[in-house]
PDB file of C-alpha atoms in Angstrom:
ATOM      1  CA  MET D   1       0.162   0.283   0.046  1.00 97.00           C
ATOM      2  CA  LYS D   2       0.988   3.567  -0.751  1.00 98.00           C
ATOM      3  CA  ILE D   3      -0.091   6.243   1.256  1.00 98.00           C
ATOM      4  CA  PHE D   4       0.062  10.218   0.207  1.00 98.00           C
ATOM      5  CA  ILE D   5      -0.095  12.203   3.207  1.00 98.00           C
ATOM      6  CA  THR D   6      -1.041  15.975   2.295  1.00 97.00           C
ATOM      7  CA  GLY D   7      -2.866  18.962   4.471  1.00 97.00           C
ATOM      8  CA  ILE D   8      -5.175  21.768   4.305  1.00 96.00           C
ATOM      9  CA  GLY D   9      -2.162  24.040   4.688  1.00 91.00           C
ATOM     10  CA  THR D  10       1.553  24.227   6.567  1.00 88.00           C
ATOM     11  CA  ASP D  11       2.117  23.477   9.652  1.00 89.00           C
ATOM     12  CA  VAL D  12      -1.389  21.158  10.377  1.00 94.00           C
ATOM     13  CA  GLY D  13       0.087  17.861  11.253  1.00 94.00           C
ATOM     14  CA  LYS D  14       1.598  15.858   8.267  1.00 96.00           C
ATOM     15  CA  THR D  15       5.167  15.265   9.429  1.00 97.00           C
ATOM     16  CA  ILE D  16       3.353  13.837  13.026  1.00 97.00           C
ATOM     17  CA  THR D  17       0.640  11.828  10.985  1.00 98.00           C
ATOM     18  CA  ALA D  18       3.394  10.953   8.622  1.00 98.00           C
ATOM     19  CA  ALA D  19       5.506   8.907  11.616  1.00 98.00           C
ATOM     20  CA  ILE D  20       2.077   7.753  13.135  1.00 98.00           C
ATOM     21  CA  ILE D  21       1.402   5.687  10.039  1.00 98.00           C
ATOM     22  CA  THR D  22       4.856   4.865   9.217  1.00 98.00           C
ATOM     23  CA  GLN D  23       4.742   3.251  12.914  1.00 98.00           C
ATOM     24  CA  SER D  24       1.808   1.732  12.396  1.00 97.00           C
ATOM     25  CA  LEU D  25       2.115   0.443   9.542  1.00 97.00           C
ATOM     26  CA  GLU D  26       6.028  -0.665   9.610  1.00 97.00           C
ATOM     27  CA  ALA D  27       6.404   0.958   6.473  1.00 98.00           C
ATOM     28  CA  ASP D  28       9.101   2.983   4.582  1.00 98.00           C
ATOM     29  CA  TYR D  29       8.684   6.850   4.312  1.00 98.00           C
ATOM     30  CA  TRP D  30       9.660   9.167   1.543  1.00 98.00           C
ATOM     31  CA  LYS D  31       9.387  12.867   0.924  1.00 98.00           C
ATOM     32  CA  PRO D  32      10.047  13.904  -2.167  1.00 98.00           C
ATOM     33  CA  ILE D  33      10.851  17.515  -1.643  1.00 98.00           C
ATOM     34  CA  GLN D  34      12.114  19.146   1.315  1.00 97.00           C
ATOM     35  CA  ALA D  35      12.424  22.787   1.257  1.00 96.00           C
ATOM     36  CA  GLY D  36      14.689  24.378   4.486  1.00 94.00           C
ATOM     37  CA  ASP D  37      15.776  23.203   7.639  1.00 92.00           C
ATOM     38  CA  LEU D  38      18.212  19.888   6.341  1.00 95.00           C
ATOM     39  CA  ASP D  39      19.696  19.511   9.302  1.00 93.00           C
ATOM     40  CA  ASN D  40      16.587  18.974  11.121  1.00 93.00           C
ATOM     41  CA  SER D  41      14.250  18.032   8.126  1.00 95.00           C
ATOM     42  CA  ASP D  42      10.565  16.084   7.998  1.00 94.00           C
ATOM     43  CA  SER D  43      12.756  12.787   7.001  1.00 96.00           C
ATOM     44  CA  HIS D  44      15.276  13.463  10.611  1.00 95.00           C
ATOM     45  CA  LYS D  45      11.875  14.167  12.601  1.00 96.00           C
ATOM     46  CA  VAL D  46      10.307  10.662  11.207  1.00 96.00           C
ATOM     47  CA  LYS D  47      13.084   8.708  11.771  1.00 96.00           C
ATOM     48  CA  LEU D  48      13.756   9.656  15.464  1.00 95.00           C
ATOM     49  CA  LYS D  49       9.843   8.933  16.463  1.00 96.00           C
ATOM     50  CA  VAL D  50       9.619   5.915  14.463  1.00 96.00           C
ATOM     51  CA  GLU D  51      11.184   2.723  16.466  1.00 94.00           C
ATOM     52  CA  SER D  52      10.285   0.323  13.493  1.00 93.00           C
ATOM     53  CA  GLN D  53      12.801  -1.650  12.378  1.00 92.00           C
ATOM     54  CA  LYS D  54      11.180  -2.587   9.291  1.00 96.00           C
ATOM     55  CA  SER D  55      11.077   0.981   8.586  1.00 97.00           C
ATOM     56  CA  LYS D  56      13.702   2.775   5.966  1.00 97.00           C
ATOM     57  CA  ILE D  57      13.790   6.279   5.477  1.00 97.00           C
ATOM     58  CA  HIS D  58      14.373   6.763   2.037  1.00 98.00           C
ATOM     59  CA  PRO D  59      16.181  10.115   0.512  1.00 97.00           C
ATOM     60  CA  ASN D  60      14.390  13.495  -0.780  1.00 97.00           C
ATOM     61  CA  ALA D  61      14.739  13.714  -4.721  1.00 97.00           C
ATOM     62  CA  TYR D  62      15.251  17.431  -3.904  1.00 97.00           C
ATOM     63  CA  GLN D  63      16.902  18.863  -0.846  1.00 97.00           C
ATOM     64  CA  LEU D  64      16.325  23.019  -1.262  1.00 97.00           C
ATOM     65  CA  ASN D  65      18.269  25.157   0.921  1.00 96.00           C
ATOM     66  CA  THR D  66      15.663  27.719   1.663  1.00 96.00           C
ATOM     67  CA  PRO D  67      12.304  27.357   3.880  1.00 95.00           C
ATOM     68  CA  VAL D  68       9.810  28.852   1.559  1.00 96.00           C
ATOM     69  CA  SER D  69       7.457  27.260  -1.634  1.00 96.00           C
ATOM     70  CA  PRO D  70       9.506  24.629  -3.365  1.00 97.00           C
ATOM     71  CA  HIS D  71       9.133  26.662  -6.400  1.00 97.00           C
ATOM     72  CA  LEU D  72      11.349  29.670  -4.616  1.00 98.00           C
ATOM     73  CA  ALA D  73      13.294  27.691  -2.987  1.00 97.00           C
ATOM     74  CA  ALA D  74      14.396  25.631  -5.919  1.00 98.00           C
ATOM     75  CA  LYS D  75      14.762  29.142  -8.007  1.00 97.00           C
ATOM     76  CA  ILE D  76      17.029  30.421  -5.345  1.00 98.00           C
ATOM     77  CA  ASP D  77      19.256  27.085  -5.418  1.00 97.00           C
ATOM     78  CA  GLY D  78      19.320  27.975  -8.926  1.00 97.00           C
ATOM     79  CA  ILE D  79      17.612  25.075 -10.112  1.00 97.00           C
ATOM     80  CA  THR D  80      14.065  23.793 -11.336  1.00 97.00           C
ATOM     81  CA  ILE D  81      12.001  20.990 -10.065  1.00 98.00           C
ATOM     82  CA  ASP D  82      11.205  18.481 -12.918  1.00 97.00           C
ATOM     83  CA  LEU D  83       8.786  16.040 -12.123  1.00 97.00           C
ATOM     84  CA  LYS D  84      10.437  13.749 -14.049  1.00 96.00           C
ATOM     85  CA  GLN D  85      13.325  13.688 -11.586  1.00 96.00           C
ATOM     86  CA  ILE D  86      11.512  12.511  -8.796  1.00 97.00           C
ATOM     87  CA  ILE D  87      11.159   8.520  -8.847  1.00 97.00           C
ATOM     88  CA  GLU D  88       9.461   6.793  -6.394  1.00 97.00           C
ATOM     89  CA  PRO D  89      11.812   4.481  -4.264  1.00 97.00           C
ATOM     90  CA  LYS D  90      11.495   0.721  -4.965  1.00 96.00           C
ATOM     91  CA  THR D  91      10.601  -0.777  -2.100  1.00 97.00           C
ATOM     92  CA  ASP D  92       8.878  -4.321  -1.010  1.00 97.00           C
ATOM     93  CA  ASN D  93       7.243  -2.624   2.099  1.00 97.00           C
ATOM     94  CA  HIS D  94       4.054  -0.318   2.873  1.00 98.00           C
ATOM     95  CA  LEU D  95       5.651   3.116   1.583  1.00 98.00           C
ATOM     96  CA  VAL D  96       4.344   6.515   3.560  1.00 98.00           C
ATOM     97  CA  ILE D  97       4.630   9.883   0.880  1.00 98.00           C
ATOM     98  CA  GLU D  98       4.986  12.862   2.661  1.00 98.00           C
ATOM     99  CA  GLY D  99       3.816  15.979   0.313  1.00 96.00           C
ATOM    100  CA  ALA D 100       4.767  19.585   0.909  1.00 94.00           C
ATOM    101  CA  GLY D 101       2.259  22.201   2.148  1.00 91.00           C
ATOM    102  CA  GLY D 102      -1.035  22.002   0.903  1.00 95.00           C
ATOM    103  CA  LEU D 103      -2.111  20.384  -2.563  1.00 97.00           C
ATOM    104  CA  LEU D 104      -1.535  23.962  -4.771  1.00 97.00           C
ATOM    105  CA  VAL D 105       1.832  24.482  -3.490  1.00 97.00           C
ATOM    106  CA  PRO D 106       3.597  25.344  -6.657  1.00 98.00           C
ATOM    107  CA  LEU D 107       6.942  23.105  -7.674  1.00 98.00           C
ATOM    108  CA  ASN D 108       7.684  24.893 -10.715  1.00 97.00           C
ATOM    109  CA  ASP D 109       5.557  26.985 -12.776  1.00 96.00           C
ATOM    110  CA  ASN D 110       3.575  24.458 -13.929  1.00 97.00           C
ATOM    111  CA  ASP D 111       3.063  21.779 -11.658  1.00 98.00           C
ATOM    112  CA  CYS D 112       1.922  21.644  -7.741  1.00 98.00           C
ATOM    113  CA  VAL D 113       2.194  19.071  -5.050  1.00 97.00           C
ATOM    114  CA  ILE D 114      -1.149  17.597  -6.427  1.00 98.00           C
ATOM    115  CA  ASP D 115       0.904  16.569  -9.628  1.00 98.00           C
ATOM    116  CA  LEU D 116       3.116  14.093  -7.202  1.00 98.00           C
ATOM    117  CA  ILE D 117      -0.091  12.304  -6.643  1.00 98.00           C
ATOM    118  CA  GLN D 118       0.286   8.866  -8.827  1.00 96.00           C
ATOM    119  CA  LYS D 119      -3.011   6.665  -9.387  1.00 95.00           C
ATOM    120  CA  ASP D 120      -1.993   3.707  -6.809  1.00 96.00           C
ATOM    121  CA  TYR D 121      -1.348   6.453  -4.118  1.00 98.00           C
ATOM    122  CA  LYS D 122      -4.144   6.050  -0.949  1.00 97.00           C
ATOM    123  CA  VAL D 123      -4.711   9.873  -0.471  1.00 98.00           C
ATOM    124  CA  ILE D 124      -4.988  10.882   3.785  1.00 98.00           C
ATOM    125  CA  LEU D 125      -5.957  14.131   4.127  1.00 98.00           C
ATOM    126  CA  VAL D 126      -4.870  16.352   7.340  1.00 98.00           C
ATOM    127  CA  SER D 127      -7.372  18.912   8.435  1.00 97.00           C
ATOM    128  CA  ARG D 128      -6.056  20.947  11.928  1.00 95.00           C
ATOM    129  CA  HIS D 129      -9.251  22.994  13.604  1.00 92.00           C
ATOM    130  CA  TYR D 130      -8.770  26.790  13.339  1.00 93.00           C
ATOM    131  CA  LEU D 131     -11.051  29.749  12.047  1.00 92.00           C
ATOM    132  CA  GLY D 132     -11.366  29.161   8.446  1.00 94.00           C
ATOM    133  CA  SER D 133     -10.177  25.275   8.557  1.00 95.00           C
ATOM    134  CA  ILE D 134     -13.692  23.945   6.922  1.00 97.00           C
ATOM    135  CA  ASN D 135     -13.426  25.903   4.420  1.00 97.00           C
ATOM    136  CA  HIS D 136      -9.366  25.106   3.687  1.00 97.00           C
ATOM    137  CA  THR D 137     -10.653  21.465   4.044  1.00 97.00           C
ATOM    138  CA  LEU D 138     -13.711  21.331   1.547  1.00 98.00           C
ATOM    139  CA  LEU D 139     -11.742  22.905  -1.062  1.00 97.00           C
ATOM    140  CA  SER D 140      -8.846  20.295  -0.677  1.00 97.00           C
ATOM    141  CA  PHE D 141     -11.358  17.837  -1.526  1.00 97.00           C
ATOM    142  CA  GLU D 142     -13.181  19.871  -4.177  1.00 97.00           C
ATOM    143  CA  VAL D 143      -9.314  19.847  -5.702  1.00 97.00           C
ATOM    144  CA  LEU D 144      -8.854  16.506  -5.261  1.00 97.00           C
ATOM    145  CA  LYS D 145     -12.107  15.597  -6.847  1.00 96.00           C
ATOM    146  CA  SER D 146     -11.557  17.916  -9.837  1.00 96.00           C
ATOM    147  CA  ARG D 147      -8.252  15.453 -10.561  1.00 96.00           C
ATOM    148  CA  ASN D 148     -10.827  12.609 -10.164  1.00 96.00           C
ATOM    149  CA  ILE D 149      -8.400  11.564  -6.893  1.00 97.00           C
ATOM    150  CA  LYS D 150     -10.656  10.135  -4.088  1.00 95.00           C
ATOM    151  CA  VAL D 151      -9.554  11.003  -0.875  1.00 96.00           C
ATOM    152  CA  ALA D 152      -9.129   7.524   1.084  1.00 97.00           C
ATOM    153  CA  GLY D 153      -9.732   9.134   4.715  1.00 97.00           C
ATOM    154  CA  ILE D 154      -9.078  12.020   7.132  1.00 98.00           C
ATOM    155  CA  ILE D 155      -7.345  12.858   9.921  1.00 98.00           C
ATOM    156  CA  PHE D 156      -7.971  15.203  12.223  1.00 97.00           C
ATOM    157  CA  SER D 157      -5.366  17.520  14.262  1.00 95.00           C
ATOM    158  CA  GLY D 158      -6.335  19.151  17.582  1.00 92.00           C
ATOM    159  CA  ASP D 159      -8.426  19.244  20.070  1.00 89.00           C
ATOM    160  CA  LYS D 160     -12.309  17.720  19.230  1.00 90.00           C
ATOM    161  CA  ASN D 161     -14.095  19.812  17.405  1.00 93.00           C
ATOM    162  CA  LYS D 162     -17.319  17.848  16.789  1.00 94.00           C
ATOM    163  CA  SER D 163     -19.550  20.664  14.736  1.00 95.00           C
ATOM    164  CA  THR D 164     -16.307  21.168  12.860  1.00 96.00           C
ATOM    165  CA  GLU D 165     -15.751  17.112  12.244  1.00 96.00           C
ATOM    166  CA  GLU D 166     -19.554  16.436  11.879  1.00 97.00           C
ATOM    167  CA  ILE D 167     -19.953  19.089   8.791  1.00 97.00           C
ATOM    168  CA  ILE D 168     -16.980  17.747   7.146  1.00 97.00           C
ATOM    169  CA  LEU D 169     -17.534  14.081   7.545  1.00 97.00           C
ATOM    170  CA  ASN D 170     -21.204  15.020   5.934  1.00 97.00           C
ATOM    171  CA  LYS D 171     -19.950  17.129   3.251  1.00 96.00           C
ATOM    172  CA  THR D 172     -17.339  14.704   2.028  1.00 96.00           C
ATOM    173  CA  LYS D 173     -18.320  11.409   2.924  1.00 95.00           C
ATOM    174  CA  ALA D 174     -14.813  10.735   3.667  1.00 94.00           C
ATOM    175  CA  LYS D 175     -13.338   7.807   6.088  1.00 96.00           C
ATOM    176  CA  PHE D 176     -12.733   8.953   9.636  1.00 97.00           C
ATOM    177  CA  ILE D 177      -9.186   7.410  10.442  1.00 97.00           C
ATOM    178  CA  GLY D 178      -8.689   9.165  13.694  1.00 97.00           C
ATOM    179  CA  ARG D 179      -7.836  12.364  15.418  1.00 97.00           C
ATOM    180  CA  ILE D 180      -4.461  13.313  16.846  1.00 97.00           C
ATOM    181  CA  GLU D 181      -4.959  15.778  20.047  1.00 95.00           C
ATOM    182  CA  VAL D 182      -2.663  18.272  20.891  1.00 93.00           C
ATOM    183  CA  GLU D 183       0.086  16.433  22.890  1.00 95.00           C
ATOM    184  CA  PRO D 184       2.717  18.002  25.038  1.00 95.00           C
ATOM    185  CA  TYR D 185       5.507  16.191  23.500  1.00 94.00           C
ATOM    186  CA  PHE D 186       5.450  13.488  20.512  1.00 96.00           C
ATOM    187  CA  ASP D 187       8.076  10.689  21.494  1.00 96.00           C
ATOM    188  CA  GLN D 188       7.873   7.313  20.058  1.00 96.00           C
ATOM    189  CA  ASN D 189       5.449   6.225  22.886  1.00 96.00           C
ATOM    190  CA  VAL D 190       3.030   8.911  21.693  1.00 97.00           C
ATOM    191  CA  ILE D 191       3.733   7.963  18.362  1.00 97.00           C
ATOM    192  CA  GLN D 192       3.087   4.250  19.480  1.00 97.00           C
ATOM    193  CA  TYR D 193       0.002   5.015  20.858  1.00 97.00           C
ATOM    194  CA  TYR D 194      -1.767   6.457  17.804  1.00 97.00           C
ATOM    195  CA  ALA D 195      -0.096   3.972  15.844  1.00 97.00           C
ATOM    196  CA  ASP D 196      -1.814   1.250  17.601  1.00 97.00           C
ATOM    197  CA  LEU D 197      -4.949   3.486  17.458  1.00 97.00           C
ATOM    198  CA  PHE D 198      -5.152   3.860  14.048  1.00 97.00           C
ATOM    199  CA  ARG D 199      -3.834   0.257  12.519  1.00 97.00           C
ATOM    200  CA  GLU D 200      -7.657  -1.305  11.995  1.00 96.00           C
ATOM    201  CA  ASN D 201      -8.520   1.850   9.921  1.00 96.00           C
ATOM    202  CA  LEU D 202      -5.247   2.518   8.131  1.00 97.00           C
ATOM    203  CA  LEU D 203      -5.301  -0.966   7.270  1.00 96.00           C
ATOM    204  CA  SER D 204      -8.972  -1.153   6.006  1.00 94.00           C
ATOM    205  CA  LEU D 205      -8.152   1.532   3.465  1.00 92.00           C
TER     206      LEU D 205
END
């Protein structure tokens, strides 16, 4: 199974979600494009939080030096991101793929993060509660729908908001995988807790 994790925006909890799913399925992890924080990248963070010995962290296709939108980070580095150069790693294991920012974050003049999603990927959308998050979540569903990409499931991030979650699930008919609460920290034990909690729903995707 190949799972592509995207979010309704930046800093909504994609990397924590990726770590949880990687641990839950003892999967491999791959972030095709990393922009900035190369010494403490999302791949580093997932590696520290996942204790599964079966999981392999695959190298980024692009490592960009500046923490900005990938298209600009690439321009600053004097390169252009080429989707043909983003080659999915070969593995016999489950593979968790993490996007960068939201779906329409530009990679170059023509392509966006959504263009990284392949036909055999199961898309999980991470939605974090804030004022405006309903709109951003529904917009994300609509743009995926416009590309004939089905959302396999949704994970909510943050304190429970019953009204928000109900309206999103009602309008999208999305499979609810689980909720990641606001935690004081996310270490391997906390990641394992959510990995166990989500496993049944993940395996049923």
